[in-house]
Amino acid sequence: MRWITLTILLLPLLSFLLLIGGRKWRSRGLVAGIGVLTSYGAFHLSSYLLMNMIQKKTQVVISMPWLTLSDQVVHLGIKIGALQAVMLVLVSLVSCLVQIYSWGYMRDDERFPVFFAYLGLFTFSMLGLVSSANLLQIYIFWELVGLCSFLLIGYWYYKPEARDAAKKAFIVTRIGDVGFFIAILMIFWKIGSFELDAVSKAVSTGTISGVWVTWIAILILIGAIGKSGQFPLHTWLPDAMEGPTPVSALIHAATMVTAGIYLVAATFPVFLASSYALDIVSYIGGFTAIFAACIALVQTDIKRVLAYSTVSQLGYMMLALGSKGYVEGIFHLVTHGFFKALLFLAAGAVIVSLHHEQDLRKMGGLWKKNRGLAIWFLIGCFALVGLPPFSGFFSKDEILQTVYMDGRIGLFVLALITVFLTAFYVFRLYHLIFAGTSRTEQKNTPVPKVMMVPIAILGLLSTLAGFVQFPKAYFSSFLLQGSKLASLTSEAAPAWIGWVAVLFSLFGVGLATLLYWRGYQPAKPRVGLIGWAHRILEQKFYIDQLYHYVFALPLKGLGYFLIGWDRFVVGGLVRLVGLVPVGLSRIASMLQNGQTQTYALVSLIGFILLVIGVTVGRFFS
Amino acid sequence: MKTWMNWLPTIIIFAPLLGLFILLFTPKKKQNLIRVIGIVATLPSLALLLYLFQHFDLGQKDWQWVQNIPWFQFTFAGERGWAFFYHLGVDGISMPLLFMTALISTLTAIASVKIQSRIREYYMLLLLMETSMLGVFFSLNLFLFFIFFEVILVAMYFLIGIWGQIQKERAANLFLLYNGLGSGFLLFAMVLLLMMCNTLEFPDISKMIPLAAKAEPTFTWVIFWSLLIAFAIKLPIFPFHTWMLRVHVQAAPSVVMIHAGILLKIGAYGLLRFHVGWFPEQMKQVSILLITFGLINLFYGAILAFVQKELRQVLAYSSISHMGILLVGIASMQLIGLQGALFQAISHGFIAALFFFLVAILYERTNTTELNELGGLTKSMPYFAGFLLFTGLASLGLPGLSGFISEFLSFLGLFRQHVILGSIASLGLIFAAVYILRAMMKINYGPTPKRFDQLSDLRWTESLPIAVFVAVIIGIGIAPDLIGKSMQMTLQMMLERIGG
């Protein structure tokens, strides 16, 4: 089992090393083949591992010493429990599908091997992240997935927008990372270890308690907020859509952005020990869910709508975790991974068939031109909206139940309203793309077959994945095997919640259809309250502008002030000191008369003679 | 141990001088021969140091590879006298620094083939530099240390003043002014120590200071502070940093490789060897003050690096910021922090040297290092751009590369000493990302200006040294114990003296 686990990690790394070495390779088949086969290998072995764990209920543990720190030795380690096994399968599967898709999507790209190399590095780092046994190692891979995200957002380096988005993504997530970093320092300071097991043990035995647990939980949460695009560090995720669409599907929808959720889940005992921390997690999640859904209502870029939708859905997962819904959060993470990857890949197909047009206002009428794509896209929409029997229905329903049972009724109401908003923006999106008639003159390009295969597979998964929890909760019992978290599962929630949620979504779907089924209507000048609200939403609540004026500009101003300070105040000090040895200027003149080497030699020889003289003098004394 | 083994440190130190003498008799015209001799002359020391490193006894607390010969002495009336020794040896602090010095010296010699004027003199000075830098780290006698320290000063003065940019003379003078001042303080401290302890032998001084401190507290503090100023200038600690900005910008890039890579580390070495080693009690008392100065360095450097318009200025301020991290590591007076500081010395040594290796290439191709004139180099020089980004990432502390280990350990040490200051220092990670990415992306990303469309990418003579740098940076990043274990024993022993 240990070798299998190591192979899972090393296969994508191998792909990265091969392809970054072979960045000049011309054969696209070879390049894509290496990428797809290695990630498929990782997927195959991960599924084997998962199956094995389901049957035998074992864990895989590997550990080796890495760094000696005064009296402790820090280990690198792998520990695969139920949660980790599920994540391994999800990550390697989506990675494999996205690489198949990229074969078609990126076919005209000049740096084709580099793209696959980056995807390999990402897959390696993400698999490493979810199999790490200690927090320091999680942090290491956490930064590496961030790096890959940065590299891939900025993949089209010549576009200034891509450059700025990449930089923003790195810096904004790094703000969160520092929170996580401090949490790690604090944990080591308190318990002298980075191991996840040691952390949960320390919490349960009360070694860390009271205010420190809350601090640690909040700091970890800050890291999770950065990575998972939660308010107030969400601003990078929509901009990240400047990267190629396969990247958006893999990194910015299905896997990397869920790392924050994973982190909270992996350190769940710390959160359970602090009710303050749970409160904060819930409120941030619930607020982000409705906040991002509102912005998604008016966006006009196909990928940005999906990006805000991702932010909103990640908010749901946070909300679930904050309401002690460990399984529910993870369950939604998995189903969301499938249907959001599907939606992004299908959106990519739409973009390709429309000559890289991403503006919803210029789309329309695709239902008639590409029926297959329209149906897969529709499946993704149903799953995201949460209509039965698609997977999103089951996972979202469970989240609503958990929130209700946990007793924060205000958040429950917000979550229900978000269900309606989600349904509305999703079907607005759908109708703008597929309904009515085409709003451009250009003819559609056919979508390469190789891109449709992953879409179909994800479509099937989005449809069926819900049945791991229905009619019997197989998924819960697997995730909770041998875990103390089992006791958390509450008694059954009232059945009406599911029905009401479906009603809300149908209402949203209906309203969107009513407004948009004929396609896009050129906007009437909006006035009054509606116009005002519309403008605020279009400007994403002015958060970017706010950060610009509150953080970026003052920093720059301080910088320019310090330039003057450094030059005139600190530099002035120099001139004062410089007045003392006036003779120095004479030495300086030597440099200018071209005879320097002579002087250098003379002074050196003199110096050496002096030292030799003293040395030899010893023999005569 | 065989007798020639005793001479190994001496051979390592003076091997480059052999090259210097050969160069003396090499005709000036044979430029390529001079370059080859200059490069080859750095190799014996590197090879022998590798051997030394391999046979370094990790468990040993005492000095290793010691050579101690009486040198000269002054006898006074009566029985008192001052004896000076030619005393060399290595321990866990100097071992990794020595290895770094030798490796960077070789790589600098390779990078120096871009120097076009007065090649013979250049290589002679470079080899003299290497000898004296190795001597500084090998010395176990303060007088010997001081001599090597001074030779560095002289050699560096000419290296900056002759082969630099337009304002090279000013930079050289400023360098001399500040470092001369530092030497003055060092000399002052040395004389006082001689008066107090009657010896300049490192092992003896470290034993005598705690006793002397009880008898003469004021006297000890005077020595402590003058040593601190001497090395604060070298490191440099705010507000003594002005000279190194000029040097970074005005000196030839290959000279800066030595300067930023190794010379600044002599400041770190001095703090570790003298302040932590001899004055641990006093260090404990000024710990918070030094941490504060470290934080000032860290943020002052970072914010200024963020607004610079020229790449070498960015790197200069970035060095200030990184030396701030080193300083907080030392000032924490925790074993982990000291380990982090030493890691930072080595890691920053390689990263800074690699940066200036790349700057040399960049300047040769584009004739500019102004950030606003550069852009889109990923297109015309993909390998160069890749390595530049790599170096930037190493510098901002990406895990898996050497910078992460050193920053992590320094902050961990600081955190154990002072939770709030430790948390504040961690914010430096954000600032580092901000200024490094800004500079790197201005060079690599965005549209490519027309005149940079046809630049030639790296030649193999350039990629090979880069590959060595990259290997070392990744190597330390993923297997830190390679060099971490050697420092453990020595640092631990130093801290055990506190309160003992």
PDB file of N, CA and C in Angstrom, chain A residues 23 66-70 136 139-140 143 147 154 157-158 163 170 174 178 181 185-186 189 194 558 563 565-566 570 574 581 587-588 591 596-597 604 611 614-615 618, chain B residues 70-72 121 128 157-158 173-174 178 241 245 300 303-304 317 335 339 379 382 393 396 399 404 408-409 412 415 419 429-430 433 437 441 445-447 478 480-481 488:
ATOM      1  N   ARG A  23      10.320  20.818 -23.172  1.00  0.00           N
ATOM      2  CA  ARG A  23       9.432  21.924 -23.539  1.00  0.00           C
ATOM      3  C   ARG A  23       9.500  22.268 -25.010  1.00  0.00           C
ATOM      4  N   TRP A  66      13.011  14.597   8.473  1.00  0.00           N
ATOM      5  CA  TRP A  66      13.307  15.592   7.448  1.00  0.00           C
ATOM      6  C   TRP A  66      14.222  16.693   7.971  1.00  0.00           C
ATOM      7  N   LEU A  67      13.882  17.227   9.111  1.00  0.00           N
ATOM      8  CA  LEU A  67      14.607  18.410   9.563  1.00  0.00           C
ATOM      9  C   LEU A  67      14.777  18.331  11.069  1.00  0.00           C
ATOM     10  N   THR A  68      16.003  18.536  11.521  1.00  0.00           N
ATOM     11  CA  THR A  68      16.264  18.495  12.960  1.00  0.00           C
ATOM     12  C   THR A  68      16.118  19.896  13.532  1.00  0.00           C
ATOM     13  N   LEU A  69      15.220  20.016  14.488  1.00  0.00           N
ATOM     14  CA  LEU A  69      14.978  21.313  15.123  1.00  0.00           C
ATOM     15  C   LEU A  69      15.298  21.181  16.595  1.00  0.00           C
ATOM     16  N   SER A  70      16.289  21.824  17.036  1.00  0.00           N
ATOM     17  CA  SER A  70      16.773  21.707  18.406  1.00  0.00           C
ATOM     18  C   SER A  70      16.499  20.316  18.977  1.00  0.00           C
ATOM     19  N   LEU A 136       2.927  21.327   8.625  1.00  0.00           N
ATOM     20  CA  LEU A 136       4.015  21.977   7.908  1.00  0.00           C
ATOM     21  C   LEU A 136       4.051  21.495   6.463  1.00  0.00           C
ATOM     22  N   TYR A 139       1.354  22.958   4.531  1.00  0.00           N
ATOM     23  CA  TYR A 139       1.704  24.327   4.152  1.00  0.00           C
ATOM     24  C   TYR A 139       2.625  24.347   2.939  1.00  0.00           C
ATOM     25  N   ILE A 140       3.589  23.432   2.933  1.00  0.00           N
ATOM     26  CA  ILE A 140       4.524  23.383   1.801  1.00  0.00           C
ATOM     27  C   ILE A 140       3.753  23.172   0.499  1.00  0.00           C
ATOM     28  N   GLU A 143       1.503  26.121  -0.572  1.00  0.00           N
ATOM     29  CA  GLU A 143       2.177  27.166  -1.327  1.00  0.00           C
ATOM     30  C   GLU A 143       2.458  26.718  -2.757  1.00  0.00           C
ATOM     31  N   LEU A 147       1.484  28.379  -6.208  1.00  0.00           N
ATOM     32  CA  LEU A 147       2.438  28.704  -7.276  1.00  0.00           C
ATOM     33  C   LEU A 147       1.891  28.254  -8.632  1.00  0.00           C
ATOM     34  N   GLY A 154      -1.250  33.191 -15.158  1.00  0.00           N
ATOM     35  CA  GLY A 154      -0.407  34.050 -15.981  1.00  0.00           C
ATOM     36  C   GLY A 154       0.153  33.318 -17.180  1.00  0.00           C
ATOM     37  N   TYR A 157       1.350  35.031 -20.792  1.00  0.00           N
ATOM     38  CA  TYR A 157       2.117  36.056 -20.101  1.00  0.00           C
ATOM     39  C   TYR A 157       2.076  37.419 -20.793  1.00  0.00           C
ATOM     40  N   TYR A 158       1.808  37.406 -22.106  1.00  0.00           N
ATOM     41  CA  TYR A 158       1.868  38.661 -22.855  1.00  0.00           C
ATOM     42  C   TYR A 158       0.621  39.517 -22.630  1.00  0.00           C
ATOM     43  N   ARG A 163      -1.319  38.942 -16.521  1.00  0.00           N
ATOM     44  CA  ARG A 163      -0.219  39.238 -15.609  1.00  0.00           C
ATOM     45  C   ARG A 163      -0.754  39.780 -14.281  1.00  0.00           C
ATOM     46  N   PHE A 170      -1.638  35.544  -6.392  1.00  0.00           N
ATOM     47  CA  PHE A 170      -0.551  35.125  -5.505  1.00  0.00           C
ATOM     48  C   PHE A 170      -0.566  35.947  -4.223  1.00  0.00           C
ATOM     49  N   ARG A 174      -1.660  34.882  -0.496  1.00  0.00           N
ATOM     50  CA  ARG A 174      -0.558  34.869   0.469  1.00  0.00           C
ATOM     51  C   ARG A 174      -0.932  35.575   1.767  1.00  0.00           C
ATOM     52  N   VAL A 178      -0.328  33.657   5.319  1.00  0.00           N
ATOM     53  CA  VAL A 178       0.401  34.097   6.506  1.00  0.00           C
ATOM     54  C   VAL A 178      -0.385  33.768   7.768  1.00  0.00           C
ATOM     55  N   PHE A 181       0.292  30.296   8.333  1.00  0.00           N
ATOM     56  CA  PHE A 181       1.688  30.197   8.769  1.00  0.00           C
ATOM     57  C   PHE A 181       1.800  30.481  10.275  1.00  0.00           C
ATOM     58  N   LEU A 185       3.063  28.170  13.454  1.00  0.00           N
ATOM     59  CA  LEU A 185       4.051  28.568  14.465  1.00  0.00           C
ATOM     60  C   LEU A 185       3.457  28.418  15.863  1.00  0.00           C
ATOM     61  N   MET A 186       2.193  28.844  15.992  1.00  0.00           N
ATOM     62  CA  MET A 186       1.557  28.822  17.298  1.00  0.00           C
ATOM     63  C   MET A 186       1.388  27.389  17.788  1.00  0.00           C
ATOM     64  N   TRP A 189       4.679  26.060  18.858  1.00  0.00           N
ATOM     65  CA  TRP A 189       5.059  26.700  20.115  1.00  0.00           C
ATOM     66  C   TRP A 189       4.327  26.051  21.286  1.00  0.00           C
ATOM     67  N   PHE A 194       4.050  19.222  14.582  1.00  0.00           N
ATOM     68  CA  PHE A 194       3.201  19.695  13.484  1.00  0.00           C
ATOM     69  C   PHE A 194       2.174  18.644  13.079  1.00  0.00           C
ATOM     70  N   LEU A 558       3.657  55.494   1.257  1.00  0.00           N
ATOM     71  CA  LEU A 558       4.671  55.301   2.286  1.00  0.00           C
ATOM     72  C   LEU A 558       6.021  55.015   1.641  1.00  0.00           C
ATOM     73  N   ILE A 563      11.514  56.765   0.304  1.00  0.00           N
ATOM     74  CA  ILE A 563      12.604  57.039  -0.641  1.00  0.00           C
ATOM     75  C   ILE A 563      13.266  58.358  -0.274  1.00  0.00           C
ATOM     76  N   TRP A 565      13.089  59.940   2.568  1.00  0.00           N
ATOM     77  CA  TRP A 565      13.685  59.777   3.892  1.00  0.00           C
ATOM     78  C   TRP A 565      15.047  59.106   3.783  1.00  0.00           C
ATOM     79  N   ASP A 566      15.091  58.024   2.990  1.00  0.00           N
ATOM     80  CA  ASP A 566      16.323  57.261   2.890  1.00  0.00           C
ATOM     81  C   ASP A 566      17.415  58.103   2.239  1.00  0.00           C
ATOM     82  N   VAL A 570      18.667  59.640   6.081  1.00  0.00           N
ATOM     83  CA  VAL A 570      19.702  58.639   6.352  1.00  0.00           C
ATOM     84  C   VAL A 570      20.959  58.956   5.548  1.00  0.00           C
ATOM     85  N   VAL A 574      25.331  60.263   6.244  1.00  0.00           N
ATOM     86  CA  VAL A 574      26.574  59.852   5.600  1.00  0.00           C
ATOM     87  C   VAL A 574      27.460  61.047   5.345  1.00  0.00           C
ATOM     88  N   PRO A 581      37.005  62.217   7.553  1.00  0.00           N
ATOM     89  CA  PRO A 581      38.298  61.886   6.958  1.00  0.00           C
ATOM     90  C   PRO A 581      38.466  62.516   5.575  1.00  0.00           C
ATOM     91  N   ILE A 587      42.831  59.330  -1.673  1.00  0.00           N
ATOM     92  CA  ILE A 587      42.858  57.939  -2.124  1.00  0.00           C
ATOM     93  C   ILE A 587      41.980  57.794  -3.363  1.00  0.00           C
ATOM     94  N   ALA A 588      40.870  58.531  -3.322  1.00  0.00           N
ATOM     95  CA  ALA A 588      39.934  58.434  -4.432  1.00  0.00           C
ATOM     96  C   ALA A 588      40.585  58.877  -5.726  1.00  0.00           C
ATOM     97  N   LEU A 591      42.200  56.386  -8.008  1.00  0.00           N
ATOM     98  CA  LEU A 591      41.388  55.540  -8.877  1.00  0.00           C
ATOM     99  C   LEU A 591      41.317  56.129 -10.260  1.00  0.00           C
ATOM    100  N   THR A 596      46.165  52.580 -10.840  1.00  0.00           N
ATOM    101  CA  THR A 596      45.651  51.952  -9.626  1.00  0.00           C
ATOM    102  C   THR A 596      46.371  50.664  -9.287  1.00  0.00           C
ATOM    103  N   GLN A 597      46.575  49.858 -10.325  1.00  0.00           N
ATOM    104  CA  GLN A 597      47.162  48.550  -9.998  1.00  0.00           C
ATOM    105  C   GLN A 597      48.513  48.702  -9.308  1.00  0.00           C
ATOM    106  N   LEU A 604      49.668  46.430  -1.069  1.00  0.00           N
ATOM    107  CA  LEU A 604      49.586  45.026  -0.689  1.00  0.00           C
ATOM    108  C   LEU A 604      50.955  44.496  -0.283  1.00  0.00           C
ATOM    109  N   VAL A 611      53.560  41.889   7.663  1.00  0.00           N
ATOM    110  CA  VAL A 611      53.170  40.655   8.343  1.00  0.00           C
ATOM    111  C   VAL A 611      54.334  39.677   8.374  1.00  0.00           C
ATOM    112  N   VAL A 614      56.944  40.670  10.940  1.00  0.00           N
ATOM    113  CA  VAL A 614      56.590  40.319  12.317  1.00  0.00           C
ATOM    114  C   VAL A 614      56.746  38.832  12.539  1.00  0.00           C
ATOM    115  N   THR A 615      56.369  38.045  11.522  1.00  0.00           N
ATOM    116  CA  THR A 615      56.462  36.599  11.652  1.00  0.00           C
ATOM    117  C   THR A 615      57.916  36.166  11.795  1.00  0.00           C
ATOM    118  N   ARG A 618      59.928  36.684  14.942  1.00  0.00           N
ATOM    119  CA  ARG A 618      59.761  35.720  16.012  1.00  0.00           C
ATOM    120  C   ARG A 618      61.028  34.874  16.181  1.00  0.00           C
TER     121      ARG A 618
ATOM    122  N   PRO B  70      52.407  29.027  17.122  1.00  0.00           N
ATOM    123  CA  PRO B  70      52.752  30.332  17.698  1.00  0.00           C
ATOM    124  C   PRO B  70      53.293  31.236  16.597  1.00  0.00           C
ATOM    125  N   TRP B  71      52.894  32.498  16.643  1.00  0.00           N
ATOM    126  CA  TRP B  71      53.225  33.381  15.525  1.00  0.00           C
ATOM    127  C   TRP B  71      54.286  34.398  15.961  1.00  0.00           C
ATOM    128  N   PHE B  72      53.901  35.282  16.841  1.00  0.00           N
ATOM    129  CA  PHE B  72      54.870  36.226  17.384  1.00  0.00           C
ATOM    130  C   PHE B  72      54.344  36.683  18.725  1.00  0.00           C
ATOM    131  N   GLU B 121      44.334  42.075 -13.660  1.00  0.00           N
ATOM    132  CA  GLU B 121      44.223  42.664 -12.327  1.00  0.00           C
ATOM    133  C   GLU B 121      42.936  42.224 -11.660  1.00  0.00           C
ATOM    134  N   LEU B 128      42.543  37.130  -4.510  1.00  0.00           N
ATOM    135  CA  LEU B 128      42.935  37.656  -3.201  1.00  0.00           C
ATOM    136  C   LEU B 128      41.722  37.738  -2.276  1.00  0.00           C
ATOM    137  N   TYR B 157      37.552  47.390  -2.340  1.00  0.00           N
ATOM    138  CA  TYR B 157      37.590  48.807  -2.711  1.00  0.00           C
ATOM    139  C   TYR B 157      38.006  48.957  -4.169  1.00  0.00           C
ATOM    140  N   PHE B 158      39.037  48.234  -4.547  1.00  0.00           N
ATOM    141  CA  PHE B 158      39.489  48.356  -5.929  1.00  0.00           C
ATOM    142  C   PHE B 158      38.540  47.662  -6.896  1.00  0.00           C
ATOM    143  N   ASN B 173      34.219  54.821  -2.520  1.00  0.00           N
ATOM    144  CA  ASN B 173      34.572  55.646  -1.364  1.00  0.00           C
ATOM    145  C   ASN B 173      33.602  55.454  -0.215  1.00  0.00           C
ATOM    146  N   LEU B 174      32.335  55.395  -0.575  1.00  0.00           N
ATOM    147  CA  LEU B 174      31.344  55.198   0.472  1.00  0.00           C
ATOM    148  C   LEU B 174      31.558  53.856   1.158  1.00  0.00           C
ATOM    149  N   TYR B 178      32.424  53.635   5.208  1.00  0.00           N
ATOM    150  CA  TYR B 178      31.629  52.914   6.200  1.00  0.00           C
ATOM    151  C   TYR B 178      32.419  51.753   6.779  1.00  0.00           C
ATOM    152  N   HIS B 241      22.936  51.326   6.227  1.00  0.00           N
ATOM    153  CA  HIS B 241      22.837  50.537   4.996  1.00  0.00           C
ATOM    154  C   HIS B 241      23.165  51.305   3.729  1.00  0.00           C
ATOM    155  N   LEU B 245      23.723  50.053  -0.785  1.00  0.00           N
ATOM    156  CA  LEU B 245      22.861  50.366  -1.930  1.00  0.00           C
ATOM    157  C   LEU B 245      23.720  50.771  -3.114  1.00  0.00           C
ATOM    158  N   TYR B 300      11.355  48.028   6.360  1.00  0.00           N
ATOM    159  CA  TYR B 300      11.929  49.187   5.675  1.00  0.00           C
ATOM    160  C   TYR B 300      12.451  48.755   4.306  1.00  0.00           C
ATOM    161  N   ILE B 303       9.431  47.697   1.947  1.00  0.00           N
ATOM    162  CA  ILE B 303       8.602  48.772   1.396  1.00  0.00           C
ATOM    163  C   ILE B 303       9.395  49.564   0.372  1.00  0.00           C
ATOM    164  N   LEU B 304      10.657  49.812   0.652  1.00  0.00           N
ATOM    165  CA  LEU B 304      11.459  50.556  -0.313  1.00  0.00           C
ATOM    166  C   LEU B 304      11.712  49.735  -1.577  1.00  0.00           C
ATOM    167  N   TYR B 317      17.551  46.603  -1.756  1.00  0.00           N
ATOM    168  CA  TYR B 317      16.631  46.731  -0.614  1.00  0.00           C
ATOM    169  C   TYR B 317      16.116  45.374  -0.176  1.00  0.00           C
ATOM    170  N   LEU B 335      17.633  28.390  19.916  1.00  0.00           N
ATOM    171  CA  LEU B 335      18.404  27.522  19.034  1.00  0.00           C
ATOM    172  C   LEU B 335      17.810  27.512  17.630  1.00  0.00           C
ATOM    173  N   GLN B 339      19.620  28.732  14.176  1.00  0.00           N
ATOM    174  CA  GLN B 339      19.687  27.839  13.022  1.00  0.00           C
ATOM    175  C   GLN B 339      19.112  28.528  11.797  1.00  0.00           C
ATOM    176  N   LYS B 379       9.140  35.705 -23.825  1.00  0.00           N
ATOM    177  CA  LYS B 379       9.031  35.361 -25.237  1.00  0.00           C
ATOM    178  C   LYS B 379      10.401  35.169 -25.872  1.00  0.00           C
ATOM    179  N   PRO B 382      13.101  32.540 -22.974  1.00  0.00           N
ATOM    180  CA  PRO B 382      12.283  31.754 -22.039  1.00  0.00           C
ATOM    181  C   PRO B 382      13.089  31.114 -20.906  1.00  0.00           C
ATOM    182  N   LEU B 393      11.143  33.409  -6.768  1.00  0.00           N
ATOM    183  CA  LEU B 393      10.328  32.571  -5.887  1.00  0.00           C
ATOM    184  C   LEU B 393      11.148  32.076  -4.709  1.00  0.00           C
ATOM    185  N   LEU B 396      11.326  34.902  -2.245  1.00  0.00           N
ATOM    186  CA  LEU B 396      10.127  35.212  -1.458  1.00  0.00           C
ATOM    187  C   LEU B 396       9.729  34.059  -0.565  1.00  0.00           C
ATOM    188  N   PRO B 399       8.133  27.351  -0.361  1.00  0.00           N
ATOM    189  CA  PRO B 399       8.531  26.060   0.198  1.00  0.00           C
ATOM    190  C   PRO B 399       9.121  25.153  -0.882  1.00  0.00           C
ATOM    191  N   PHE B 404      12.689  29.230   2.138  1.00  0.00           N
ATOM    192  CA  PHE B 404      11.586  28.891   3.041  1.00  0.00           C
ATOM    193  C   PHE B 404      12.109  28.373   4.367  1.00  0.00           C
ATOM    194  N   PHE B 408      11.315  30.228   7.784  1.00  0.00           N
ATOM    195  CA  PHE B 408      10.466  29.490   8.704  1.00  0.00           C
ATOM    196  C   PHE B 408      11.157  29.322  10.060  1.00  0.00           C
ATOM    197  N   LEU B 409      12.421  28.902  10.032  1.00  0.00           N
ATOM    198  CA  LEU B 409      13.126  28.676  11.289  1.00  0.00           C
ATOM    199  C   LEU B 409      13.351  29.975  12.046  1.00  0.00           C
ATOM    200  N   LEU B 412      10.106  30.952  13.545  1.00  0.00           N
ATOM    201  CA  LEU B 412       9.749  30.013  14.609  1.00  0.00           C
ATOM    202  C   LEU B 412      10.532  30.340  15.873  1.00  0.00           C
ATOM    203  N   PHE B 415       9.184  33.483  17.314  1.00  0.00           N
ATOM    204  CA  PHE B 415       7.860  33.255  17.881  1.00  0.00           C
ATOM    205  C   PHE B 415       7.958  32.676  19.292  1.00  0.00           C
ATOM    206  N   VAL B 419       5.728  36.186  21.048  1.00  0.00           N
ATOM    207  CA  VAL B 419       4.643  35.781  20.152  1.00  0.00           C
ATOM    208  C   VAL B 419       4.212  36.919  19.230  1.00  0.00           C
ATOM    209  N   LEU B 429       6.271  38.124   4.998  1.00  0.00           N
ATOM    210  CA  LEU B 429       6.101  37.199   3.869  1.00  0.00           C
ATOM    211  C   LEU B 429       5.233  37.817   2.784  1.00  0.00           C
ATOM    212  N   ILE B 430       4.212  38.570   3.207  1.00  0.00           N
ATOM    213  CA  ILE B 430       3.340  39.203   2.214  1.00  0.00           C
ATOM    214  C   ILE B 430       4.128  40.254   1.451  1.00  0.00           C
ATOM    215  N   ALA B 433       6.435  38.907  -1.151  1.00  0.00           N
ATOM    216  CA  ALA B 433       5.733  38.506  -2.379  1.00  0.00           C
ATOM    217  C   ALA B 433       5.399  39.726  -3.216  1.00  0.00           C
ATOM    218  N   LEU B 437       7.385  39.925  -6.805  1.00  0.00           N
ATOM    219  CA  LEU B 437       6.554  39.637  -7.980  1.00  0.00           C
ATOM    220  C   LEU B 437       6.448  40.859  -8.874  1.00  0.00           C
ATOM    221  N   MET B 441       7.627  40.281 -12.604  1.00  0.00           N
ATOM    222  CA  MET B 441       6.602  40.279 -13.645  1.00  0.00           C
ATOM    223  C   MET B 441       6.779  41.444 -14.596  1.00  0.00           C
ATOM    224  N   TYR B 445       6.762  39.403 -17.903  1.00  0.00           N
ATOM    225  CA  TYR B 445       5.401  39.334 -18.417  1.00  0.00           C
ATOM    226  C   TYR B 445       5.062  40.579 -19.235  1.00  0.00           C
ATOM    227  N   GLY B 446       3.857  40.578 -19.747  1.00  0.00           N
ATOM    228  CA  GLY B 446       3.403  41.713 -20.531  1.00  0.00           C
ATOM    229  C   GLY B 446       3.914  41.619 -21.958  1.00  0.00           C
ATOM    230  N   PRO B 447       3.524  42.594 -22.792  1.00  0.00           N
ATOM    231  CA  PRO B 447       3.960  42.574 -24.177  1.00  0.00           C
ATOM    232  C   PRO B 447       5.478  42.775 -24.290  1.00  0.00           C
ATOM    233  N   ILE B 478      14.768  20.946  -0.080  1.00  0.00           N
ATOM    234  CA  ILE B 478      14.057  19.695   0.186  1.00  0.00           C
ATOM    235  C   ILE B 478      14.814  18.781   1.137  1.00  0.00           C
ATOM    236  N   PRO B 480      16.993  19.896   4.013  1.00  0.00           N
ATOM    237  CA  PRO B 480      17.718  20.903   4.804  1.00  0.00           C
ATOM    238  C   PRO B 480      18.714  20.305   5.779  1.00  0.00           C
ATOM    239  N   ASP B 481      18.488  19.062   6.170  1.00  0.00           N
ATOM    240  CA  ASP B 481      19.404  18.480   7.147  1.00  0.00           C
ATOM    241  C   ASP B 481      20.811  18.290   6.595  1.00  0.00           C
ATOM    242  N   GLN B 488      24.031  22.170  14.179  1.00  0.00           N
ATOM    243  CA  GLN B 488      23.292  21.858  15.397  1.00  0.00           C
ATOM    244  C   GLN B 488      24.141  21.903  16.676  1.00  0.00           C
TER     245      GLN B 488
END
